Amino acid sequence: MKISTKGRYGLTIMIALAKKYGDGPISLKSIAREHQLSEHYLEQLIAPLRNAGLVRSVRGAYGGYMLTRNPNQITSGDVIRVLEGPISPVEGIEDEEPAKQALWMRIRDAVKEVLDTTTLYDLAQHDDSEDQEAYMFYI
């Protein structure tokens, strides 16, 4: 399963809104500037998030976007499903032989578990100064 820029940038928007939760609306322009992203692209991503009821817009000179719920009530899975669709490691799982079908379902369930137990609050509170050990993949 590969998360596209839609999912990645969508999470960027939502984490930025979570960090400013309770401070009023945040403009997409400020999020785009802070993260060096295209404001136009973020505008395309915010519409499905608004339609899903995860964010609301505020018009006016000091307008922008804000979360509709507390960041600890919105999971990364909520955001990814809105922007990427259902979580599935492979297409046509029902056509696979039983052993591989069971493997794909275990992978899907593990990914769902991580996404559905990681809230925007968790992501907003992440300490960027913590050293992360890089994953090494051998093929």
GROMACS .gro file of C-alpha atoms in nm:
model
  139
    1MET     CA    1   0.000   0.000   0.000
    2LYS     CA    2   0.135   0.337  -0.096
    3ILE     CA    3   0.005   0.665   0.046
    4SER     CA    4   0.008   0.931  -0.226
    5THR     CA    5   0.080   1.301  -0.187
    6LYS     CA    6  -0.295   1.350  -0.136
    7GLY     CA    7  -0.282   1.152   0.187
    8ARG     CA    8   0.054   1.290   0.298
    9TYR     CA    9  -0.032   1.656   0.236
   10GLY     CA   10  -0.381   1.604   0.374
   11LEU     CA   11  -0.227   1.483   0.699
   12THR     CA   12   0.003   1.788   0.691
   13ILE     CA   13  -0.302   2.016   0.677
   14MET     CA   14  -0.479   1.829   0.954
   15ILE     CA   15  -0.174   1.821   1.184
   16ALA     CA   16  -0.125   2.196   1.132
   17LEU     CA   17  -0.491   2.254   1.226
   18ALA     CA   18  -0.454   2.023   1.526
   19LYS     CA   19  -0.151   2.217   1.651
   20LYS     CA   20  -0.357   2.540   1.640
   21TYR     CA   21  -0.680   2.384   1.770
   22GLY     CA   22  -0.870   2.637   1.977
   23ASP     CA   23  -0.679   2.935   1.834
   24GLY     CA   24  -0.933   3.014   1.561
   25PRO     CA   25  -0.920   2.954   1.187
   26ILE     CA   26  -0.590   2.895   1.007
   27SER     CA   27  -0.541   2.994   0.643
   28LEU     CA   28  -0.422   2.745   0.385
   29LYS     CA   29  -0.179   3.012   0.269
   30SER     CA   30   0.000   3.002   0.606
   31ILE     CA   31   0.010   2.621   0.607
   32ALA     CA   32   0.141   2.616   0.249
   33ARG     CA   33   0.407   2.872   0.333
   34GLU     CA   34   0.518   2.698   0.652
   35HIS     CA   35   0.551   2.358   0.483
   36GLN     CA   36   0.663   2.486   0.140
   37LEU     CA   37   0.366   2.332  -0.040
   38SER     CA   38   0.142   2.455  -0.319
   39GLU     CA   39  -0.153   2.651  -0.180
   40HIS     CA   40  -0.353   2.555  -0.490
   41TYR     CA   41  -0.295   2.184  -0.422
   42LEU     CA   42  -0.395   2.223  -0.057
   43GLU     CA   43  -0.718   2.392  -0.171
   44GLN     CA   44  -0.799   2.080  -0.372
   45LEU     CA   45  -0.739   1.858  -0.069
   46ILE     CA   46  -0.939   2.062   0.182
   47ALA     CA   47  -1.269   2.021  -0.009
   48PRO     CA   48  -1.308   1.645   0.056
   49LEU     CA   49  -1.200   1.696   0.419
   50ARG     CA   50  -1.469   1.963   0.457
   51ASN     CA   51  -1.729   1.744   0.282
   52ALA     CA   52  -1.645   1.460   0.520
   53GLY     CA   53  -1.710   1.691   0.816
   54LEU     CA   54  -1.353   1.688   0.947
   55VAL     CA   55  -1.292   2.061   0.892
   56ARG     CA   56  -1.506   2.370   0.852
   57SER     CA   57  -1.430   2.695   0.679
   58VAL     CA   58  -1.462   3.045   0.821
   59ARG     CA   59  -1.499   3.333   0.574
   60GLY     CA   60  -1.360   3.679   0.609
   61ALA     CA   61  -1.035   3.866   0.652
   62TYR     CA   62  -0.931   3.644   0.944
   63GLY     CA   63  -1.091   3.332   0.799
   64GLY     CA   64  -0.946   2.994   0.724
   65TYR     CA   65  -1.009   2.639   0.834
   66MET     CA   66  -1.051   2.467   1.168
   67LEU     CA   67  -1.115   2.115   1.290
   68THR     CA   68  -1.478   2.028   1.363
   69ARG     CA   69  -1.381   1.804   1.656
   70ASN     CA   70  -1.108   1.780   1.912
   71PRO     CA   71  -0.780   1.646   1.761
   72ASN     CA   72  -0.795   1.344   1.991
   73GLN     CA   73  -1.125   1.245   1.826
   74ILE     CA   74  -0.994   1.238   1.468
   75THR     CA   75  -0.763   0.956   1.362
   76SER     CA   76  -0.511   0.948   1.083
   77GLY     CA   77  -0.725   0.667   0.940
   78ASP     CA   78  -1.019   0.908   0.910
   79VAL     CA   79  -0.805   1.145   0.701
   80ILE     CA   80  -0.642   0.876   0.486
   81ARG     CA   81  -0.975   0.709   0.403
   82VAL     CA   82  -1.127   1.041   0.291
   83LEU     CA   83  -0.833   1.123   0.064
   84GLU     CA   84  -0.711   0.779  -0.046
   85GLY     CA   85  -1.019   0.556  -0.023
   86PRO     CA   86  -1.037   0.217   0.147
   87ILE     CA   87  -0.724   0.078   0.307
   88SER     CA   88  -0.612  -0.228   0.112
   89PRO     CA   89  -0.262  -0.353   0.032
   90VAL     CA   90  -0.371  -0.519  -0.294
   91GLU     CA   91  -0.660  -0.507  -0.540
   92GLY     CA   92  -0.871  -0.817  -0.605
   93ILE     CA   93  -0.792  -0.989  -0.276
   94GLU     CA   94  -1.088  -1.224  -0.326
   95ASP     CA   95  -0.915  -1.373  -0.634
   96GLU     CA   96  -0.604  -1.476  -0.440
   97GLU     CA   97  -0.532  -1.825  -0.311
   98PRO     CA   98  -0.624  -1.866   0.059
   99ALA     CA   99  -0.270  -1.839   0.201
  100LYS     CA  100  -0.197  -1.513   0.021
  101GLN     CA  101  -0.547  -1.385   0.095
  102ALA     CA  102  -0.482  -1.439   0.466
  103LEU     CA  103  -0.148  -1.255   0.441
  104TRP     CA  104  -0.302  -0.954   0.263
  105MET     CA  105  -0.579  -0.938   0.524
  106ARG     CA  106  -0.326  -0.947   0.810
  107ILE     CA  107  -0.128  -0.664   0.647
  108ARG     CA  108  -0.448  -0.463   0.591
  109ASP     CA  109  -0.556  -0.515   0.952
  110ALA     CA  110  -0.215  -0.412   1.087
  111VAL     CA  111  -0.214  -0.091   0.881
  112LYS     CA  112  -0.572  -0.015   0.986
  113GLU     CA  113  -0.479  -0.069   1.350
  114VAL     CA  114  -0.195   0.184   1.331
  115LEU     CA  115  -0.398   0.443   1.140
  116ASP     CA  116  -0.708   0.403   1.357
  117THR     CA  117  -0.521   0.431   1.688
  118THR     CA  118  -0.307   0.731   1.591
  119THR     CA  119  -0.497   1.055   1.647
  120LEU     CA  120  -0.422   1.402   1.516
  121TYR     CA  121  -0.343   1.493   1.876
  122ASP     CA  122  -0.074   1.221   1.884
  123LEU     CA  123   0.077   1.352   1.560
  124ALA     CA  124   0.059   1.717   1.668
  125GLN     CA  125   0.234   1.635   1.997
  126HIS     CA  126   0.514   1.437   1.832
  127ASP     CA  127   0.855   1.563   1.937
  128ASP     CA  128   1.046   1.633   1.616
  129SER     CA  129   1.374   1.640   1.805
  130GLU     CA  130   1.356   1.268   1.886
  131ASP     CA  131   1.608   1.071   1.686
  132GLN     CA  132   1.436   0.832   1.451
  133GLU     CA  133   1.622   0.522   1.346
  134ALA     CA  134   1.599   0.490   0.969
  135TYR     CA  135   1.448   0.172   0.832
  136MET     CA  136   1.672  -0.033   0.608
  137PHE     CA  137   1.504  -0.247   0.346
  138TYR     CA  138   1.689  -0.528   0.174
  139ILE     CA  139   1.557  -0.667  -0.150
   0.00000   0.00000   0.00000
